Amino acid sequence: MPLQLLISPRAQGAYFSQTREVCLAELACLFPELELRAHTFGPLDLIEVAATEDLAPKLVQLSWVQAIFEGTLPELRCLEASPHFDLPEALVWGHKYRGKTSEVVTQLAINVAIKHAQVTHRSSPSLIDPMAGRGTTILWGARYGIDSLGIELDPQAIMHFERDVKRQTKLHKIKHKTQHGGPKKSK
């Protein structure tokens, strides 16, 4: 029986008029073996894939999937699929502010990077963000269980990042460690 992937309103807010094309492209990049078909059902945008229920935990990690259903329209059964992220959603989907990176686009980029990472010396990739801002990319990397490092020059951005992470880690009882540093001065 095929699976129906519901496109999230968050993705529509990030990808706008190109939502369907971006969703199909991410799905084709990460799961090239799957047959895909996009369609609508009333106000819902869905992508049908020829896959079994055991693939649902991986499919729900796509940047745009809100829910997964099994079956064909109009008779669908909602699957309880968890993406098994290491950290809670609230850590990434925090406050909006001017200049904030889109969480959806960041997740898409990390999904594609993980798929194409060539890791030879470790069991998992590492992530470095040279313009970390307030940490969207670092936090997504941490949700995936990836060692993440960010570099940021703006002290205000660092202060906001630390404040938000401190608040969320306290709420969710998550142990963490913050390190400050900079380039070492030579002579």
PDB file of C-alpha atoms in Angstrom:
ATOM      1  CA  MET A   1       0.000   0.000   0.000  1.00  0.00           C
ATOM      2  CA  PRO A   2       1.434   3.447  -0.835  1.00  0.00           C
ATOM      3  CA  LEU A   3       2.285   6.124   1.709  1.00  0.00           C
ATOM      4  CA  GLN A   4       0.890   9.643   1.514  1.00  0.00           C
ATOM      5  CA  LEU A   5       3.182  12.390   2.824  1.00  0.00           C
ATOM      6  CA  LEU A   6       1.393  15.550   3.924  1.00  0.00           C
ATOM      7  CA  ILE A   7       3.223  18.773   3.037  1.00  0.00           C
ATOM      8  CA  SER A   8       3.524  20.989   6.116  1.00  0.00           C
ATOM      9  CA  PRO A   9       2.302  24.605   6.158  1.00  0.00           C
ATOM     10  CA  ARG A  10       5.777  25.471   7.494  1.00  0.00           C
ATOM     11  CA  ALA A  11       7.269  24.208   4.228  1.00  0.00           C
ATOM     12  CA  GLN A  12       4.763  26.226   2.226  1.00  0.00           C
ATOM     13  CA  GLY A  13       5.846  29.292   4.199  1.00  0.00           C
ATOM     14  CA  ALA A  14       9.506  28.578   3.402  1.00  0.00           C
ATOM     15  CA  TYR A  15       9.299  27.428  -0.234  1.00  0.00           C
ATOM     16  CA  PHE A  16       6.282  29.509  -1.384  1.00  0.00           C
ATOM     17  CA  SER A  17       5.194  28.855  -4.981  1.00  0.00           C
ATOM     18  CA  GLN A  18       7.934  26.256  -5.426  1.00  0.00           C
ATOM     19  CA  THR A  19       6.876  24.087  -2.483  1.00  0.00           C
ATOM     20  CA  ARG A  20       5.876  21.039  -4.492  1.00  0.00           C
ATOM     21  CA  GLU A  21       9.020  21.149  -6.655  1.00  0.00           C
ATOM     22  CA  VAL A  22      11.340  21.518  -3.642  1.00  0.00           C
ATOM     23  CA  CYS A  23       9.572  18.700  -1.771  1.00  0.00           C
ATOM     24  CA  LEU A  24       9.836  16.366  -4.762  1.00  0.00           C
ATOM     25  CA  ALA A  25      13.508  17.316  -5.268  1.00  0.00           C
ATOM     26  CA  GLU A  26      14.442  16.618  -1.620  1.00  0.00           C
ATOM     27  CA  LEU A  27      12.575  13.317  -1.687  1.00  0.00           C
ATOM     28  CA  ALA A  28      14.193  12.277  -4.996  1.00  0.00           C
ATOM     29  CA  CYS A  29      17.657  13.238  -3.703  1.00  0.00           C
ATOM     30  CA  LEU A  30      17.348  11.287  -0.442  1.00  0.00           C
ATOM     31  CA  PHE A  31      15.289   8.345  -1.732  1.00  0.00           C
ATOM     32  CA  PRO A  32      16.012   8.055  -5.471  1.00  0.00           C
ATOM     33  CA  GLU A  33      14.579   4.536  -5.626  1.00  0.00           C
ATOM     34  CA  LEU A  34      11.041   5.621  -4.704  1.00  0.00           C
ATOM     35  CA  GLU A  35       8.265   6.288  -7.196  1.00  0.00           C
ATOM     36  CA  LEU A  36       6.679   9.679  -6.471  1.00  0.00           C
ATOM     37  CA  ARG A  37       3.412  11.379  -7.362  1.00  0.00           C
ATOM     38  CA  ALA A  38       2.197  14.757  -6.100  1.00  0.00           C
ATOM     39  CA  HIS A  39      -1.514  15.480  -5.767  1.00  0.00           C
ATOM     40  CA  THR A  40      -4.050  17.459  -3.761  1.00  0.00           C
ATOM     41  CA  PHE A  41      -6.997  16.279  -1.717  1.00  0.00           C
ATOM     42  CA  GLY A  42      -9.249  19.228  -0.882  1.00  0.00           C
ATOM     43  CA  PRO A  43      -6.963  21.788   0.765  1.00  0.00           C
ATOM     44  CA  LEU A  44      -4.207  19.239   1.451  1.00  0.00           C
ATOM     45  CA  ASP A  45      -1.031  18.857  -0.619  1.00  0.00           C
ATOM     46  CA  LEU A  46       0.255  15.290  -0.578  1.00  0.00           C
ATOM     47  CA  ILE A  47       3.077  13.340  -2.158  1.00  0.00           C
ATOM     48  CA  GLU A  48       2.434   9.668  -2.702  1.00  0.00           C
ATOM     49  CA  VAL A  49       5.393   7.305  -2.497  1.00  0.00           C
ATOM     50  CA  ALA A  50       5.623   3.610  -3.248  1.00  0.00           C
ATOM     51  CA  ALA A  51       7.099   2.620   0.123  1.00  0.00           C
ATOM     52  CA  THR A  52       6.284   0.507   3.138  1.00  0.00           C
ATOM     53  CA  GLU A  53       5.519   1.617   6.682  1.00  0.00           C
ATOM     54  CA  ASP A  54       9.012   0.677   7.925  1.00  0.00           C
ATOM     55  CA  LEU A  55      10.458   3.624   5.940  1.00  0.00           C
ATOM     56  CA  ALA A  56       8.163   6.133   7.719  1.00  0.00           C
ATOM     57  CA  PRO A  57      10.673   7.131  10.489  1.00  0.00           C
ATOM     58  CA  LYS A  58      13.160   8.199   7.790  1.00  0.00           C
ATOM     59  CA  LEU A  59      10.553   9.891   5.586  1.00  0.00           C
ATOM     60  CA  VAL A  60       9.252  11.973   8.491  1.00  0.00           C
ATOM     61  CA  GLN A  61      12.748  13.542   8.761  1.00  0.00           C
ATOM     62  CA  LEU A  62      12.209  15.299   5.440  1.00  0.00           C
ATOM     63  CA  SER A  63      12.044  19.069   5.859  1.00  0.00           C
ATOM     64  CA  TRP A  64       8.449  19.316   4.693  1.00  0.00           C
ATOM     65  CA  VAL A  65       6.588  16.276   6.075  1.00  0.00           C
ATOM     66  CA  GLN A  66       3.874  17.061   8.602  1.00  0.00           C
ATOM     67  CA  ALA A  67       2.263  13.610   8.731  1.00  0.00           C
ATOM     68  CA  ILE A  68       2.372  10.242   6.973  1.00  0.00           C
ATOM     69  CA  PHE A  69      -0.668   8.248   5.980  1.00  0.00           C
ATOM     70  CA  GLU A  70      -0.941   4.730   4.614  1.00  0.00           C
ATOM     71  CA  GLY A  71      -3.419   3.870   1.862  1.00  0.00           C
ATOM     72  CA  THR A  72      -5.049   5.540  -1.070  1.00  0.00           C
ATOM     73  CA  LEU A  73      -7.463   8.435  -1.128  1.00  0.00           C
ATOM     74  CA  PRO A  74     -10.014   8.822   0.320  1.00  0.00           C
ATOM     75  CA  GLU A  75      -9.307   6.024   2.817  1.00  0.00           C
ATOM     76  CA  LEU A  76      -6.147   6.813   4.746  1.00  0.00           C
ATOM     77  CA  ARG A  77      -4.725   5.603   8.037  1.00  0.00           C
ATOM     78  CA  CYS A  78      -2.416   8.006   9.886  1.00  0.00           C
ATOM     79  CA  LEU A  79       0.894   6.404  10.877  1.00  0.00           C
ATOM     80  CA  GLU A  80       2.577   7.203  14.155  1.00  0.00           C
ATOM     81  CA  ALA A  81       6.026   7.920  12.774  1.00  0.00           C
ATOM     82  CA  SER A  82       8.666   9.604  14.909  1.00  0.00           C
ATOM     83  CA  PRO A  83      11.818  11.113  13.381  1.00  0.00           C
ATOM     84  CA  HIS A  84      13.815  10.007  16.467  1.00  0.00           C
ATOM     85  CA  PHE A  85      15.684  13.290  16.825  1.00  0.00           C
ATOM     86  CA  ASP A  86      18.040  13.602  19.778  1.00  0.00           C
ATOM     87  CA  LEU A  87      16.651  16.927  21.003  1.00  0.00           C
ATOM     88  CA  PRO A  88      13.149  18.434  21.288  1.00  0.00           C
ATOM     89  CA  GLU A  89      11.570  20.464  18.509  1.00  0.00           C
ATOM     90  CA  ALA A  90      11.308  23.578  20.701  1.00  0.00           C
ATOM     91  CA  LEU A  91      15.095  23.947  20.652  1.00  0.00           C
ATOM     92  CA  VAL A  92      15.035  24.756  16.920  1.00  0.00           C
ATOM     93  CA  TRP A  93      11.591  26.284  16.470  1.00  0.00           C
ATOM     94  CA  GLY A  94      12.206  29.129  18.871  1.00  0.00           C
ATOM     95  CA  HIS A  95      11.523  32.825  18.663  1.00  0.00           C
ATOM     96  CA  LYS A  96      11.395  34.571  15.300  1.00  0.00           C
ATOM     97  CA  TYR A  97      13.622  37.588  14.831  1.00  0.00           C
ATOM     98  CA  ARG A  98      15.003  39.694  12.019  1.00  0.00           C
ATOM     99  CA  GLY A  99      17.598  37.767  10.036  1.00  0.00           C
ATOM    100  CA  LYS A 100      16.665  34.331  11.418  1.00  0.00           C
ATOM    101  CA  THR A 101      17.499  31.464   9.109  1.00  0.00           C
ATOM    102  CA  SER A 102      14.533  29.385   7.976  1.00  0.00           C
ATOM    103  CA  GLU A 103      14.370  26.220  10.064  1.00  0.00           C
ATOM    104  CA  VAL A 104      12.793  24.314   7.162  1.00  0.00           C
ATOM    105  CA  VAL A 105      15.450  25.323   4.631  1.00  0.00           C
ATOM    106  CA  THR A 106      18.187  24.550   7.170  1.00  0.00           C
ATOM    107  CA  GLN A 107      16.776  21.061   7.737  1.00  0.00           C
ATOM    108  CA  LEU A 108      16.643  20.495   3.965  1.00  0.00           C
ATOM    109  CA  ALA A 109      20.306  21.521   3.634  1.00  0.00           C
ATOM    110  CA  ILE A 110      21.361  19.223   6.477  1.00  0.00           C
ATOM    111  CA  ASN A 111      19.368  16.305   5.022  1.00  0.00           C
ATOM    112  CA  VAL A 112      21.121  16.689   1.656  1.00  0.00           C
ATOM    113  CA  ALA A 113      24.534  17.168   3.307  1.00  0.00           C
ATOM    114  CA  ILE A 114      24.120  14.019   5.426  1.00  0.00           C
ATOM    115  CA  LYS A 115      23.130  12.037   2.333  1.00  0.00           C
ATOM    116  CA  HIS A 116      26.237  13.148   0.460  1.00  0.00           C
ATOM    117  CA  ALA A 117      28.743  13.336   3.333  1.00  0.00           C
ATOM    118  CA  GLN A 118      31.796  11.186   2.789  1.00  0.00           C
ATOM    119  CA  VAL A 119      32.828  10.257   6.302  1.00  0.00           C
ATOM    120  CA  THR A 120      35.945   8.127   6.422  1.00  0.00           C
ATOM    121  CA  HIS A 121      37.515   8.609   9.850  1.00  0.00           C
ATOM    122  CA  ARG A 122      34.401   8.583  12.055  1.00  0.00           C
ATOM    123  CA  SER A 123      31.033   6.945  12.236  1.00  0.00           C
ATOM    124  CA  SER A 124      29.142  10.218  11.759  1.00  0.00           C
ATOM    125  CA  PRO A 125      29.753  13.588  10.118  1.00  0.00           C
ATOM    126  CA  SER A 126      30.529  16.856  11.872  1.00  0.00           C
ATOM    127  CA  LEU A 127      28.968  20.207  11.109  1.00  0.00           C
ATOM    128  CA  ILE A 128      30.577  23.634  11.191  1.00  0.00           C
ATOM    129  CA  ASP A 129      28.699  26.868  10.612  1.00  0.00           C
ATOM    130  CA  PRO A 130      31.135  29.754   9.955  1.00  0.00           C
ATOM    131  CA  MET A 131      28.358  32.365  10.328  1.00  0.00           C
ATOM    132  CA  ALA A 132      26.346  30.794  13.133  1.00  0.00           C
ATOM    133  CA  GLY A 133      24.190  33.801  13.996  1.00  0.00           C
ATOM    134  CA  ARG A 134      21.752  32.600  16.611  1.00  0.00           C
ATOM    135  CA  GLY A 135      22.397  28.933  16.000  1.00  0.00           C
ATOM    136  CA  THR A 136      19.628  27.467  13.819  1.00  0.00           C
ATOM    137  CA  THR A 137      22.081  25.275  11.899  1.00  0.00           C
ATOM    138  CA  ILE A 138      23.982  24.232  15.021  1.00  0.00           C
ATOM    139  CA  LEU A 139      20.774  23.260  16.790  1.00  0.00           C
ATOM    140  CA  TRP A 140      19.489  21.260  13.800  1.00  0.00           C
ATOM    141  CA  GLY A 141      22.825  19.441  13.717  1.00  0.00           C
ATOM    142  CA  ALA A 142      22.495  18.679  17.410  1.00  0.00           C
ATOM    143  CA  ARG A 143      18.927  17.366  16.876  1.00  0.00           C
ATOM    144  CA  TYR A 144      20.357  14.915  14.336  1.00  0.00           C
ATOM    145  CA  GLY A 145      23.066  13.870  16.811  1.00  0.00           C
ATOM    146  CA  ILE A 146      25.835  15.500  14.766  1.00  0.00           C
ATOM    147  CA  ASP A 147      28.792  17.175  16.490  1.00  0.00           C
ATOM    148  CA  SER A 148      28.139  20.835  15.662  1.00  0.00           C
ATOM    149  CA  LEU A 149      30.369  23.882  15.932  1.00  0.00           C
ATOM    150  CA  GLY A 150      29.491  27.498  15.195  1.00  0.00           C
ATOM    151  CA  ILE A 151      31.593  30.602  14.707  1.00  0.00           C
ATOM    152  CA  GLU A 152      30.022  34.015  15.235  1.00  0.00           C
ATOM    153  CA  LEU A 153      31.523  37.485  15.592  1.00  0.00           C
ATOM    154  CA  ASP A 154      28.410  39.366  16.739  1.00  0.00           C
ATOM    155  CA  PRO A 155      28.359  39.328  20.555  1.00  0.00           C
ATOM    156  CA  GLN A 156      24.615  40.098  20.562  1.00  0.00           C
ATOM    157  CA  ALA A 157      23.868  36.997  18.477  1.00  0.00           C
ATOM    158  CA  ILE A 158      25.970  34.869  20.829  1.00  0.00           C
ATOM    159  CA  MET A 159      24.194  36.326  23.856  1.00  0.00           C
ATOM    160  CA  HIS A 160      20.748  35.618  22.334  1.00  0.00           C
ATOM    161  CA  PHE A 161      21.770  32.086  21.347  1.00  0.00           C
ATOM    162  CA  GLU A 162      23.042  31.296  24.838  1.00  0.00           C
ATOM    163  CA  ARG A 163      19.934  32.748  26.469  1.00  0.00           C
ATOM    164  CA  ASP A 164      17.574  30.738  24.259  1.00  0.00           C
ATOM    165  CA  VAL A 165      19.545  27.499  24.627  1.00  0.00           C
ATOM    166  CA  LYS A 166      19.784  27.963  28.379  1.00  0.00           C
ATOM    167  CA  ARG A 167      16.016  28.467  28.610  1.00  0.00           C
ATOM    168  CA  GLN A 168      15.175  25.439  26.440  1.00  0.00           C
ATOM    169  CA  THR A 169      17.710  23.112  28.057  1.00  0.00           C
ATOM    170  CA  LYS A 170      16.383  24.044  31.481  1.00  0.00           C
ATOM    171  CA  LEU A 171      12.772  23.445  30.394  1.00  0.00           C
ATOM    172  CA  HIS A 172      13.632  20.078  28.847  1.00  0.00           C
ATOM    173  CA  LYS A 173      16.260  19.078  31.444  1.00  0.00           C
ATOM    174  CA  ILE A 174      19.035  18.665  28.862  1.00  0.00           C
ATOM    175  CA  LYS A 175      22.674  18.698  29.947  1.00  0.00           C
ATOM    176  CA  HIS A 176      24.870  20.872  27.741  1.00  0.00           C
ATOM    177  CA  LYS A 177      28.191  22.652  27.657  1.00  0.00           C
ATOM    178  CA  THR A 178      29.071  26.021  26.138  1.00  0.00           C
ATOM    179  CA  GLN A 179      32.606  27.014  25.257  1.00  0.00           C
ATOM    180  CA  HIS A 180      33.838  30.457  24.368  1.00  0.00           C
ATOM    181  CA  GLY A 181      36.988  31.053  22.474  1.00  0.00           C
ATOM    182  CA  GLY A 182      38.625  32.898  19.699  1.00  0.00           C
ATOM    183  CA  PRO A 183      41.700  32.829  17.573  1.00  0.00           C
ATOM    184  CA  LYS A 184      44.891  32.402  19.533  1.00  0.00           C
ATOM    185  CA  LYS A 185      47.134  35.417  19.394  1.00  0.00           C
ATOM    186  CA  SER A 186      50.617  34.723  18.199  1.00  0.00           C
ATOM    187  CA  LYS A 187      53.374  37.179  19.055  1.00  0.00           C
TER     188      LYS A 187
END
